[in-house]
PDB file of C-alpha atoms in Angstrom:
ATOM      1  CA  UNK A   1      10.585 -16.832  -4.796  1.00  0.00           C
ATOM      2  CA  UNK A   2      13.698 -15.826  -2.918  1.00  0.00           C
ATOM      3  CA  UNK A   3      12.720 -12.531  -3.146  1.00  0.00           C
ATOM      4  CA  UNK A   4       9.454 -13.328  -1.791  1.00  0.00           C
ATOM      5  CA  UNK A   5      11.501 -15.080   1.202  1.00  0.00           C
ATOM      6  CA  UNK A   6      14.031 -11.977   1.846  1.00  0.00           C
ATOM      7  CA  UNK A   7      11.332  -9.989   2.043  1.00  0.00           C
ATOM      8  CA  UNK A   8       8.853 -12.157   4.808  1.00  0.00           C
ATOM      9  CA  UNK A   9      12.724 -12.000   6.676  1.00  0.00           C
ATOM     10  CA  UNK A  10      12.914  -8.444   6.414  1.00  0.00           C
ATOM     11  CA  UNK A  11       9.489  -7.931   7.991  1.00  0.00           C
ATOM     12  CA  UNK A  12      10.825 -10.914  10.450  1.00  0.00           C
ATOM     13  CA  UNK A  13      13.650  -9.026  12.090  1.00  0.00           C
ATOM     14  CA  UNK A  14      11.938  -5.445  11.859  1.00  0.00           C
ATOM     15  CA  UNK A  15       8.681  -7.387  13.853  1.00  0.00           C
ATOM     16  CA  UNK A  16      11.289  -7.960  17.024  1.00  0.00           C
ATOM     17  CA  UNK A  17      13.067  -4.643  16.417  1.00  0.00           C
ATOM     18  CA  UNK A  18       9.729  -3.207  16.438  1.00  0.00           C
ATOM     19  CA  UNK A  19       8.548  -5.130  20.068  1.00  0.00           C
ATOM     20  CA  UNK A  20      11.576  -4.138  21.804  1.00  0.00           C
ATOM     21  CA  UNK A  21      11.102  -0.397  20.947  1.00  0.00           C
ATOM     22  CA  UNK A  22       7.613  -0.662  22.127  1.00  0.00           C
ATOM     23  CA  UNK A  23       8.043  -1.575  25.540  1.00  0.00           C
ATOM     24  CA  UNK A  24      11.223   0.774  25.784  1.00  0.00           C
ATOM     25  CA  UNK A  25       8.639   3.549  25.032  1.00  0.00           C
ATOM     26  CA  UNK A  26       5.658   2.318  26.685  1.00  0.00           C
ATOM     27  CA  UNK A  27       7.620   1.840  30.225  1.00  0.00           C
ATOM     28  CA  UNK A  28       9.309   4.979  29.500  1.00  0.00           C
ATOM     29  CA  UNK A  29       6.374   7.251  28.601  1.00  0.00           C
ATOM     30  CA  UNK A  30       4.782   5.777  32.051  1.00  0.00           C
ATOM     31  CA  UNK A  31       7.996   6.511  34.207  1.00  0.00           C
ATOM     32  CA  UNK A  32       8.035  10.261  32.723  1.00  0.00           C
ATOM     33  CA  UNK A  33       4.547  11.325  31.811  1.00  0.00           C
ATOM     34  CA  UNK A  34       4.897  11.910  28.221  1.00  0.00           C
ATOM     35  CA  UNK A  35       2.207  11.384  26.217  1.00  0.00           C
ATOM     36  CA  UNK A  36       4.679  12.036  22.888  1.00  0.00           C
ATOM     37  CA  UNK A  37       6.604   9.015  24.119  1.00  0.00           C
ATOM     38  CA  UNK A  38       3.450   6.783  25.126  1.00  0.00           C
ATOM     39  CA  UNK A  39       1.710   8.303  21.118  1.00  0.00           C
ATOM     40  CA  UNK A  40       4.834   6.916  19.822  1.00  0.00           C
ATOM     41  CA  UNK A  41       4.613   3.780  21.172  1.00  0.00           C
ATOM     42  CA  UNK A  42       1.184   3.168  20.158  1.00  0.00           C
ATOM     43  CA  UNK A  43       2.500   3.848  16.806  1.00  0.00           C
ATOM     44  CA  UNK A  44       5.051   1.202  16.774  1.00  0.00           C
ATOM     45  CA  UNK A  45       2.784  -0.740  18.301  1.00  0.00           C
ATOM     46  CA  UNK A  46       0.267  -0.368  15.254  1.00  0.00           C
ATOM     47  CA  UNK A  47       3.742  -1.011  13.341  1.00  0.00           C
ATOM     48  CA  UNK A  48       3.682  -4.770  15.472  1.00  0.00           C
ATOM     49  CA  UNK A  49       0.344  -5.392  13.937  1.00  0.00           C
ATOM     50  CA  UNK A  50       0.858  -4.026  10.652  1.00  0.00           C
ATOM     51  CA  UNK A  51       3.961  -5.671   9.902  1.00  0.00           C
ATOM     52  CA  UNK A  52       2.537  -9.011  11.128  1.00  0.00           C
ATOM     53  CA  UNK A  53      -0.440  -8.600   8.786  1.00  0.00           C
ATOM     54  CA  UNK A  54       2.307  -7.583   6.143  1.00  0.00           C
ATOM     55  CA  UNK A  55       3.980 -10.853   6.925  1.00  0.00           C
ATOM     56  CA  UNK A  56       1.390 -13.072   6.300  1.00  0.00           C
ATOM     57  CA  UNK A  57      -0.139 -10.958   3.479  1.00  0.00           C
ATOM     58  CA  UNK A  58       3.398 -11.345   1.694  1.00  0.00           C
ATOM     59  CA  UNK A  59       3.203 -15.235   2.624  1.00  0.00           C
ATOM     60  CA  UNK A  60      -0.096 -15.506   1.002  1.00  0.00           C
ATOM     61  CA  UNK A  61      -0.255 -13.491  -1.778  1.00  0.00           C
ATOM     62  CA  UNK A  62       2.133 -15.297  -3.796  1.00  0.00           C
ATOM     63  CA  UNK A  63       0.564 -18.775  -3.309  1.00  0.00           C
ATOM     64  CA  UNK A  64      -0.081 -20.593  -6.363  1.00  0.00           C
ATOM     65  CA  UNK A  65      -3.251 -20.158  -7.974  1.00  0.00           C
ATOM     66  CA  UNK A  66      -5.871 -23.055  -7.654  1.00  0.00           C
ATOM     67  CA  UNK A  67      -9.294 -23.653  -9.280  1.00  0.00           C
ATOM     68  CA  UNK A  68     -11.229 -22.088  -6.566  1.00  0.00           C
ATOM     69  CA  UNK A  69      -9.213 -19.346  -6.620  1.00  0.00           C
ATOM     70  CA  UNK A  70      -7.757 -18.554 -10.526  1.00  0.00           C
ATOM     71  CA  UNK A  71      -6.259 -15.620  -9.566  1.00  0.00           C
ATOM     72  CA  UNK A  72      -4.409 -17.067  -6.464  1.00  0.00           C
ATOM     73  CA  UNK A  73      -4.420 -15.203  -3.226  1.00  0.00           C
ATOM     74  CA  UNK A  74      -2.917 -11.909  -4.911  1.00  0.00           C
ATOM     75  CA  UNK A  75      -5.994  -9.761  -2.871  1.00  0.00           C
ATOM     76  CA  UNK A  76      -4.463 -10.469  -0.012  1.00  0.00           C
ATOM     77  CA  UNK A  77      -1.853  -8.072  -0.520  1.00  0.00           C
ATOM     78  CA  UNK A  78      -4.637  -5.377  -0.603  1.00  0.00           C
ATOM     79  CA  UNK A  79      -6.631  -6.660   2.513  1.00  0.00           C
ATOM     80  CA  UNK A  80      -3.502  -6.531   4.778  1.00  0.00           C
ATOM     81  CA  UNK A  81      -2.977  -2.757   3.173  1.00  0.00           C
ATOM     82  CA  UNK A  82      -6.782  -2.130   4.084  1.00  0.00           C
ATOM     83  CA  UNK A  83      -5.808  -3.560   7.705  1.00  0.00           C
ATOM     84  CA  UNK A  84      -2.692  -1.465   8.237  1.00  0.00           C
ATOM     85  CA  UNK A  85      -4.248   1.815   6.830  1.00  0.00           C
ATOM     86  CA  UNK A  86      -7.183   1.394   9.655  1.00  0.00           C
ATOM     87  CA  UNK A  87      -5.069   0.772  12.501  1.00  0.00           C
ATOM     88  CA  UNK A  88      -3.307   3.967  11.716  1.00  0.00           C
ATOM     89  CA  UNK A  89      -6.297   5.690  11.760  1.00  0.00           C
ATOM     90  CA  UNK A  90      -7.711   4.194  14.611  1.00  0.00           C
ATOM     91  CA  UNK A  91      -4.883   4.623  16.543  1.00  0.00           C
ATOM     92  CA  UNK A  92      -4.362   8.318  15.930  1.00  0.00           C
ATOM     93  CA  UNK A  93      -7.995   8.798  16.646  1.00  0.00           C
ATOM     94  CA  UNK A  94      -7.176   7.744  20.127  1.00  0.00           C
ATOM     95  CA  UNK A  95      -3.817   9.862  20.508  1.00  0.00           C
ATOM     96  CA  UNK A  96      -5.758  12.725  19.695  1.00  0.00           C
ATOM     97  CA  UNK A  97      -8.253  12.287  22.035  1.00  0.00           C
ATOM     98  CA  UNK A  98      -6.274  11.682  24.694  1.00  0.00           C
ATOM     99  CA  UNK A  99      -4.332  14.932  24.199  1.00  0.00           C
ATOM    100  CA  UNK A 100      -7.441  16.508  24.329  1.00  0.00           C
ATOM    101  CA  UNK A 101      -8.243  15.338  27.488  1.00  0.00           C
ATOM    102  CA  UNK A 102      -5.191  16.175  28.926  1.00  0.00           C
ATOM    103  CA  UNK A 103      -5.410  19.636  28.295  1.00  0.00           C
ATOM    104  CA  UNK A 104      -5.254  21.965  31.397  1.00  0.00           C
ATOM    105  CA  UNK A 105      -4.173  19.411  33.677  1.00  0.00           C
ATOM    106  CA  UNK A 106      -0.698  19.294  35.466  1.00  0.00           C
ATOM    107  CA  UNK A 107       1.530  16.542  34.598  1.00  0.00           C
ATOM    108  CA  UNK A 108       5.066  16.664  35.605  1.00  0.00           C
ATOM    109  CA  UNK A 109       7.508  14.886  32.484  1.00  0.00           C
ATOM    110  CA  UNK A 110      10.561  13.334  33.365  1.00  0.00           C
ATOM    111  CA  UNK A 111      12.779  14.517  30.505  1.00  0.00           C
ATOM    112  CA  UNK A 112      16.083  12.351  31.870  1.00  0.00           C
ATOM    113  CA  UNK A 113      13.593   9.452  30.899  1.00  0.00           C
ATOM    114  CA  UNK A 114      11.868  10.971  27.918  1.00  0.00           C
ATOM    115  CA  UNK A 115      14.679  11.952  25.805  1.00  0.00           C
ATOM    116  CA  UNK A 116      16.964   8.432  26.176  1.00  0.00           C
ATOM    117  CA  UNK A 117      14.373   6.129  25.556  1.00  0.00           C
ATOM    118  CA  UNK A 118      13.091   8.479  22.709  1.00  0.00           C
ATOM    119  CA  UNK A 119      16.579   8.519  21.030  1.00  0.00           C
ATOM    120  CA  UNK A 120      16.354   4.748  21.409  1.00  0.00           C
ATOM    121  CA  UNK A 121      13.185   4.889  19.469  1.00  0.00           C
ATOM    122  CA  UNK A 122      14.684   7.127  16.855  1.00  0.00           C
ATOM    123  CA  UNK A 123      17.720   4.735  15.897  1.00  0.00           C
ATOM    124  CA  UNK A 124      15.219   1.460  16.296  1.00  0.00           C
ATOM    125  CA  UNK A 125      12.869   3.061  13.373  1.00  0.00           C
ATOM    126  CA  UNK A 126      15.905   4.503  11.025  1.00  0.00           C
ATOM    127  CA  UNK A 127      16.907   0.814  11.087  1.00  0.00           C
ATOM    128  CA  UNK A 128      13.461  -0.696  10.366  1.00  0.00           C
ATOM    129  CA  UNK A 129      13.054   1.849   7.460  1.00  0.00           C
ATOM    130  CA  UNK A 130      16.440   0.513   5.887  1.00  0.00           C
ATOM    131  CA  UNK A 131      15.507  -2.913   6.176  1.00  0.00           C
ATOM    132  CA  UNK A 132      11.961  -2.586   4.380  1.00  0.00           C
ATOM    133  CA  UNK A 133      13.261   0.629   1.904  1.00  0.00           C
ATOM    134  CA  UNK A 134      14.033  -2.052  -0.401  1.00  0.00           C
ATOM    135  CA  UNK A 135      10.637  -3.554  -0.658  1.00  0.00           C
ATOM    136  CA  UNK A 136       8.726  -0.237  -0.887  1.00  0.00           C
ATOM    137  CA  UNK A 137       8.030   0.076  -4.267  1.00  0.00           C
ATOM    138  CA  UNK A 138       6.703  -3.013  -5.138  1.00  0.00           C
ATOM    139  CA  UNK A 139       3.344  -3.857  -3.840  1.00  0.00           C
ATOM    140  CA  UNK A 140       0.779  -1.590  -1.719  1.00  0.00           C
ATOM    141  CA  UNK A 141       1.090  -4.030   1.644  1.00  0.00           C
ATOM    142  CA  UNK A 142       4.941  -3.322   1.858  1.00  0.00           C
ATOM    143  CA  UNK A 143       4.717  -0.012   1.127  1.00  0.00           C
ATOM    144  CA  UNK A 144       2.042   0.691   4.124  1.00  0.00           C
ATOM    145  CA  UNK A 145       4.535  -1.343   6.553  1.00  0.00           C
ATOM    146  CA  UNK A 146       7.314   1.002   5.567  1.00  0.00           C
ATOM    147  CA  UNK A 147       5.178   4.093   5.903  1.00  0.00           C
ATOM    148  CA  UNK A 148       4.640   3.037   9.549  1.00  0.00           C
ATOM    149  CA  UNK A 149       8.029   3.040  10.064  1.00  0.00           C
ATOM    150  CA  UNK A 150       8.958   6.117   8.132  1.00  0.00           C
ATOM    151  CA  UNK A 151       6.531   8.039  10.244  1.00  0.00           C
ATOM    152  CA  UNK A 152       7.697   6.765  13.519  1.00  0.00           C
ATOM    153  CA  UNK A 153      11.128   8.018  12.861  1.00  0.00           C
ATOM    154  CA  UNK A 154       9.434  11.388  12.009  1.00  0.00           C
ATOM    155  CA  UNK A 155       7.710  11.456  15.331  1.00  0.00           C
ATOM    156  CA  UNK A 156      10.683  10.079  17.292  1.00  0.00           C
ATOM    157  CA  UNK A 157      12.535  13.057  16.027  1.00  0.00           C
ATOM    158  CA  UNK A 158       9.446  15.111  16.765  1.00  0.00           C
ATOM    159  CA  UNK A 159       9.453  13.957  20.519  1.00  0.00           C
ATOM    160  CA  UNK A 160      13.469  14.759  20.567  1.00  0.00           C
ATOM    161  CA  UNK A 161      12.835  17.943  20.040  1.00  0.00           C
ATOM    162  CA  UNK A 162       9.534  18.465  22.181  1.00  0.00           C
ATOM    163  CA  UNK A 163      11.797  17.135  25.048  1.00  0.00           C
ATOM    164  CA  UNK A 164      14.532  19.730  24.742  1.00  0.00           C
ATOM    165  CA  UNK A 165      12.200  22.673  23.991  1.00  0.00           C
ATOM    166  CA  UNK A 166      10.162  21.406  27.509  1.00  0.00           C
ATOM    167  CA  UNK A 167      13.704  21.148  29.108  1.00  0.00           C
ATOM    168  CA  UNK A 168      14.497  24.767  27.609  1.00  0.00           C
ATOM    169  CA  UNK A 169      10.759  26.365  28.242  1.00  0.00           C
ATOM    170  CA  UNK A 170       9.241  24.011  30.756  1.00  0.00           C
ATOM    171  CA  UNK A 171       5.948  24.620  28.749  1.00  0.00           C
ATOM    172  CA  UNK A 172       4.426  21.120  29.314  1.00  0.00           C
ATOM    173  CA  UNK A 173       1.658  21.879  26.103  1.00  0.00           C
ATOM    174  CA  UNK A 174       4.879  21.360  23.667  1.00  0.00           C
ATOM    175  CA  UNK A 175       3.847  17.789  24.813  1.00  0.00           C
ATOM    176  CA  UNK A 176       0.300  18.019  23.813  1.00  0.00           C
ATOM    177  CA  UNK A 177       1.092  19.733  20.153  1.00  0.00           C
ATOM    178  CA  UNK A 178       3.327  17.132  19.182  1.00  0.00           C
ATOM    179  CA  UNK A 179       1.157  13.906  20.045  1.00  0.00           C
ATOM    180  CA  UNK A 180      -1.266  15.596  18.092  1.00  0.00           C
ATOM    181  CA  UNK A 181       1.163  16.523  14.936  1.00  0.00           C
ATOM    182  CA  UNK A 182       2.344  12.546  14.886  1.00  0.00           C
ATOM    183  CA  UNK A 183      -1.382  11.474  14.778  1.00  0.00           C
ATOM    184  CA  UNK A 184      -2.297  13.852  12.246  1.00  0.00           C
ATOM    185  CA  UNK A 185       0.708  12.638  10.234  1.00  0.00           C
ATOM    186  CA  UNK A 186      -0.313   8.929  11.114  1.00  0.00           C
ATOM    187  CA  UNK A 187      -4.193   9.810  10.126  1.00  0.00           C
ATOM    188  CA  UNK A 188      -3.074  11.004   6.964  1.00  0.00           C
ATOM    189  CA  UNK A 189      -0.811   8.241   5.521  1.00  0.00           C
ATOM    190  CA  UNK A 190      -3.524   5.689   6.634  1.00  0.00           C
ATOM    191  CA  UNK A 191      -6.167   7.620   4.474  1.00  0.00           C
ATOM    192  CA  UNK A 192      -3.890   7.561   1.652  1.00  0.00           C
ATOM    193  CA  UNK A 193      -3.390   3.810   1.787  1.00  0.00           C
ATOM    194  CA  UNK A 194      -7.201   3.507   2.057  1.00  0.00           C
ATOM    195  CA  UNK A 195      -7.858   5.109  -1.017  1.00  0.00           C
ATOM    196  CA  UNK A 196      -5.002   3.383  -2.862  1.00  0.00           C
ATOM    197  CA  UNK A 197      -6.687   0.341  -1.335  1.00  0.00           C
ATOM    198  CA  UNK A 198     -10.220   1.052  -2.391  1.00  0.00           C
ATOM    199  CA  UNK A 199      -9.374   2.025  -5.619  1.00  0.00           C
ATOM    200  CA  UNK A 200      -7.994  -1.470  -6.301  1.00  0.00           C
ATOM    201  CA  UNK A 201     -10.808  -3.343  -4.625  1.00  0.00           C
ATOM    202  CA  UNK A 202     -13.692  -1.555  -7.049  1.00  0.00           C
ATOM    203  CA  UNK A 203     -11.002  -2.703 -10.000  1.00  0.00           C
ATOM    204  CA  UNK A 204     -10.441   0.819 -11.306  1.00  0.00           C
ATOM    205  CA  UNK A 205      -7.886   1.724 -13.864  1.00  0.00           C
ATOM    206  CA  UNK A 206      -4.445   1.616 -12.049  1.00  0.00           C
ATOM    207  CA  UNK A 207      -3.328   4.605 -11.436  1.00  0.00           C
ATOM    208  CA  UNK A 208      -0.553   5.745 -14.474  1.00  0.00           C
ATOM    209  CA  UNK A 209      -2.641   4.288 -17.122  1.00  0.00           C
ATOM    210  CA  UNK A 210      -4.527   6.466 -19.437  1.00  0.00           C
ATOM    211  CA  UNK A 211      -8.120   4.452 -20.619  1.00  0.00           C
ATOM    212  CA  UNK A 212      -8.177   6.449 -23.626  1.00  0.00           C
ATOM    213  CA  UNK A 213      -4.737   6.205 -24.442  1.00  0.00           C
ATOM    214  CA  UNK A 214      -4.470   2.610 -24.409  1.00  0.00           C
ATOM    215  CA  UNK A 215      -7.840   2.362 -26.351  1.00  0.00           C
ATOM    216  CA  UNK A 216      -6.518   4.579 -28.979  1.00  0.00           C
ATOM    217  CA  UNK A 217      -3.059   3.005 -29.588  1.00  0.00           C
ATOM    218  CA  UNK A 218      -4.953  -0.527 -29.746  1.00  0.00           C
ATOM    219  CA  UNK A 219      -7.169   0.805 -32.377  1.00  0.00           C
ATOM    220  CA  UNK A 220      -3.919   1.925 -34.084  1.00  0.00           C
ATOM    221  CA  UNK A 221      -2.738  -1.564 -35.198  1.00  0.00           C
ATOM    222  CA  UNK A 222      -3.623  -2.551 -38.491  1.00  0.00           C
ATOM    223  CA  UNK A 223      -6.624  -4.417 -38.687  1.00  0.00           C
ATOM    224  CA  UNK A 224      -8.049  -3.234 -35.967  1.00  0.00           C
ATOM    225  CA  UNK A 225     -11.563  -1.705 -37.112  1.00  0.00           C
ATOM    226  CA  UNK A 226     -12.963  -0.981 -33.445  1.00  0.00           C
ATOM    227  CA  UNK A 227     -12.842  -2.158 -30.026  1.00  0.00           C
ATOM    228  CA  UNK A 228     -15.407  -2.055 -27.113  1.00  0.00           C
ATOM    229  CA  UNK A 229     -15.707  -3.519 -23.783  1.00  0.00           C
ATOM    230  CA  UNK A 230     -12.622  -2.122 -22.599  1.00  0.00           C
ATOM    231  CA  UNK A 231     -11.399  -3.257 -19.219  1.00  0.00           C
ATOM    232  CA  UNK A 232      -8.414  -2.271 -17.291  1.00  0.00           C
ATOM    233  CA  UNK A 233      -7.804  -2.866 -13.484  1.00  0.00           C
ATOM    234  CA  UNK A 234      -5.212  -5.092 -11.191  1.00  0.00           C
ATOM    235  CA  UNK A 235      -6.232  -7.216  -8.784  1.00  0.00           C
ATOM    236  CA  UNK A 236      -3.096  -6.080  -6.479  1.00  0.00           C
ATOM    237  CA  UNK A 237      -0.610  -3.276  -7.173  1.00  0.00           C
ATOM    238  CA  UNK A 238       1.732  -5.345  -9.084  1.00  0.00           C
ATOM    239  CA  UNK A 239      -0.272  -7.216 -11.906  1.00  0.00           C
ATOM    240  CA  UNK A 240      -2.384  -5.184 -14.545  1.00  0.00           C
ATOM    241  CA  UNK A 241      -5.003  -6.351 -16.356  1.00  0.00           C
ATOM    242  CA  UNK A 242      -7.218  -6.075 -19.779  1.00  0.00           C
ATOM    243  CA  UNK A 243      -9.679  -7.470 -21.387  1.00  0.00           C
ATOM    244  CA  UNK A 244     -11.664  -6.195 -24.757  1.00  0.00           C
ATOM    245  CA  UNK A 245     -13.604  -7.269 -27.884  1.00  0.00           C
ATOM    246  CA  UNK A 246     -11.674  -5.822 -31.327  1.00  0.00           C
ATOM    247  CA  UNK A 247     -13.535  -5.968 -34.750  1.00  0.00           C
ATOM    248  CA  UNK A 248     -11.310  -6.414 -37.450  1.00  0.00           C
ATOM    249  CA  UNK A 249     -11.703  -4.802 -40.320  1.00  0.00           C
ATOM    250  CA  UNK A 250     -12.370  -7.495 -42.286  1.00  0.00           C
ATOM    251  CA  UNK A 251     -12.282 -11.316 -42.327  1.00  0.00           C
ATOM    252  CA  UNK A 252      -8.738 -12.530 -41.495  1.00  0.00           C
ATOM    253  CA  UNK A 253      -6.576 -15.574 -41.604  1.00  0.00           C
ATOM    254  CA  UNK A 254      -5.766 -17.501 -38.211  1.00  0.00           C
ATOM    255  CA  UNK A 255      -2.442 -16.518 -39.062  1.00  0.00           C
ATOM    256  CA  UNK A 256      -3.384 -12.841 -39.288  1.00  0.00           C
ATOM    257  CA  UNK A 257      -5.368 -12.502 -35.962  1.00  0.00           C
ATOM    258  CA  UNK A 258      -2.338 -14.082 -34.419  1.00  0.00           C
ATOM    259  CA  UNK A 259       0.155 -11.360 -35.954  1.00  0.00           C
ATOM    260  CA  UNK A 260      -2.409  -8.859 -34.816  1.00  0.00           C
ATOM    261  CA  UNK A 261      -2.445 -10.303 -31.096  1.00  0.00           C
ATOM    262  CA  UNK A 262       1.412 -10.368 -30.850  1.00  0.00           C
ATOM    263  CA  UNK A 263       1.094  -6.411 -32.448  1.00  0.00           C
ATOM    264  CA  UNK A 264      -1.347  -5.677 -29.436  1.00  0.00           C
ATOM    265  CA  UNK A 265       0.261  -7.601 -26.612  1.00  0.00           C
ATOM    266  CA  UNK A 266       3.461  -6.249 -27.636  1.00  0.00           C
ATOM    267  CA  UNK A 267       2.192  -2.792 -27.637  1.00  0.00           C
ATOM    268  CA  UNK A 268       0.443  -3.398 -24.219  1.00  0.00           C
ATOM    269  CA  UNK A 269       3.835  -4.537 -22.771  1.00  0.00           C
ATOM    270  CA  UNK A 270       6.567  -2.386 -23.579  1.00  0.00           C
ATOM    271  CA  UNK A 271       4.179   1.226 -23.073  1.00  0.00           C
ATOM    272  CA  UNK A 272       1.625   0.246 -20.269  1.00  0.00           C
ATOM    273  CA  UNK A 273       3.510  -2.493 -18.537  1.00  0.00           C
ATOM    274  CA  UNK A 274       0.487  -4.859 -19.466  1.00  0.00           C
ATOM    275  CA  UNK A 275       1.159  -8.494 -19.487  1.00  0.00           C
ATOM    276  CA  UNK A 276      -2.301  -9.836 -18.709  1.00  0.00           C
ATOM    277  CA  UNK A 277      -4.715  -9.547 -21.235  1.00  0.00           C
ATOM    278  CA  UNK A 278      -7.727 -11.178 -22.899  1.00  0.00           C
ATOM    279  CA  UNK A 279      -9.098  -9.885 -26.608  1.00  0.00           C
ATOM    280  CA  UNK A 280     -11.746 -11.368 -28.089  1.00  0.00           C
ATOM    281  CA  UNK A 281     -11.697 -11.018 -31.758  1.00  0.00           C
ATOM    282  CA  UNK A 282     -14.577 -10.566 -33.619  1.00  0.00           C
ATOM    283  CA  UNK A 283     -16.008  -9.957 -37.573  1.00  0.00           C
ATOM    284  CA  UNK A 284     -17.261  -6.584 -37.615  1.00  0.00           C
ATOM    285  CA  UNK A 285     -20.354  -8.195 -39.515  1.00  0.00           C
ATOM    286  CA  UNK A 286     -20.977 -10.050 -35.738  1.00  0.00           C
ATOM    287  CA  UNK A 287     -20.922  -6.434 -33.915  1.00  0.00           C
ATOM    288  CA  UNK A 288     -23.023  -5.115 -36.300  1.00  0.00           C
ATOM    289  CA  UNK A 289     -26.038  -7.815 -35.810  1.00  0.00           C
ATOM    290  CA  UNK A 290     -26.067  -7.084 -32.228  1.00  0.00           C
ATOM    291  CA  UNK A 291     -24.623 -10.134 -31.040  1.00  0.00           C
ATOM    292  CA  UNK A 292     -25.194 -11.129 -27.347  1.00  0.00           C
ATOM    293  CA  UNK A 293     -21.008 -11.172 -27.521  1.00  0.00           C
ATOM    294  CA  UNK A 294     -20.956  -7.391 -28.081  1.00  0.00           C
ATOM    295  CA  UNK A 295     -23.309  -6.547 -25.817  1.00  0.00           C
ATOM    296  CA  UNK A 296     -22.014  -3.843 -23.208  1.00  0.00           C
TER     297      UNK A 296
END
């Protein structure tokens, strides 16, 4: 739990870092013209909303689970993934749209603006992307929040250096190409999250996890005669599980079947990282009637 609570604190303080850099760039991009600058604060703007939804998707996905709801609110980890990955794409739709617009026209770009408050933007994101680096690698939600941030320090970089090749070249398009190249980059990471996402919601095996694999080494323990109705998915991107029906070989003990569970879970555990699973055990004599039980 106190990890839980350093992490909603985290997304706390990079939320306000996060505001402030978005009006720096928004009144900044109107002052000077550049549509880099006003593309990257949409972004962190989309960051606002992302890590808000990341907040309360953190809050809610570790609530205890309840009768209505066995599996508690894990889900909600992937919802508020499936929420940040669309208003990336969304938003670099629109970037890209407007840079197509503005093609051909003559816009002046105040680089004594663009370049400070882009600079500001830069150090804003590096710091957001150290506070949430930590929590990357352990759900789907937190890693779409960093990804946010990871790409808006790309594309603050990228509108540095579009504002000192203008200033160099005066060639206004530089402007253009790189609004375009951040929304690209935004459209991208969104899609990936998507299908990361999707994959979860239509509970396919988690990605890592060989089916065959783990159907073979379960029908390596002793006693094991056969399995079938093998399931493997998570319901977030943390917690795997499985369920199955085994046929034993012959007619065991109580004692037995429970050696043979603890040889299965244990093998589960220590090579797939499974800790949730269900196996129903069964007399090969019942498969072989047709039972309703071993029906796929």
């Amino acid at each position: 739990m106190h990890t839980h609570n350093q992490s909603e604190k985290r997304i706390g303080w990079v939320v306000l870092l996060n505001i402030i850099i978005v009006i720096a760039e928004y009144v900044g991009g109107l002052i000077s013209g550049s549509l880099a600058l006003l593309s990257d604060a949409g972004h962190n703007f989309s960051d606002v909303l992302s890590l808000l939804v990341s907040y309360f998707g953190e809050k809610f996905s570790h609530k205890k689970a309840t009768k209505k709801h066995s599996f508690g609110f894990k889900r909600v980890e992937i919802v508020a993934a499936f929420i940040n990955a669309i208003s990336l794409c969304v938003i670099a739709i629109i970037i890209i749209i407007e840079a197509i617009q503005r093609i051909g026209l003559n816009q002046d770009i105040s680089l004594s603006v663009m370049l400070p408050v882009a600079i500001i933007g830069l150090f804003g994101n590096i710091l957001s992307v150290v506070l949430l680096s930590k929590g990357k690698d352990k759900n789907l939600n937190m890693k779409s929040a960093y990804l946010h941030l990871a790409y808006d320090a790309v594309s603050s970089v990228a509108v540095i250096i579009a504002a000192i090749i203008i200033a160099l070249t005066h060639l206004i398009i530089i402007d253009l190409i790189i609004s375009v190249i951040i929304a690209l980059m935004m459209l991208w990471s969104g899609l990936v999250i998507l299908k990361q996402a999707f994959h979860i919601f239509m509970q396919g095996v988690p990605d890592g996890i060989d089916f065959q694999c783990v159907q073979d080494d379960i029908l390596s323990i002793n006693g094991v005669a056969s399995i079938h109705d093998l399931h493997i998915w998570s319901v977030n991107s943390e917690d795997i599980f499985l369920s199955c029906h085994a046929c034993l070989d012959k007619t065991e003990s109580g004692s037995q079947i429970n050696k043979i569970i603890g040889s299965v879970n244990e093998v589960l555990e220590k090579k797939y990282g499974i800790v949730h699973s269900a196996i129903q055990f069964e007399n090969i004599g019942l498969c072989e009637e047709k039972n309703a039980c071993c029906s796929k």
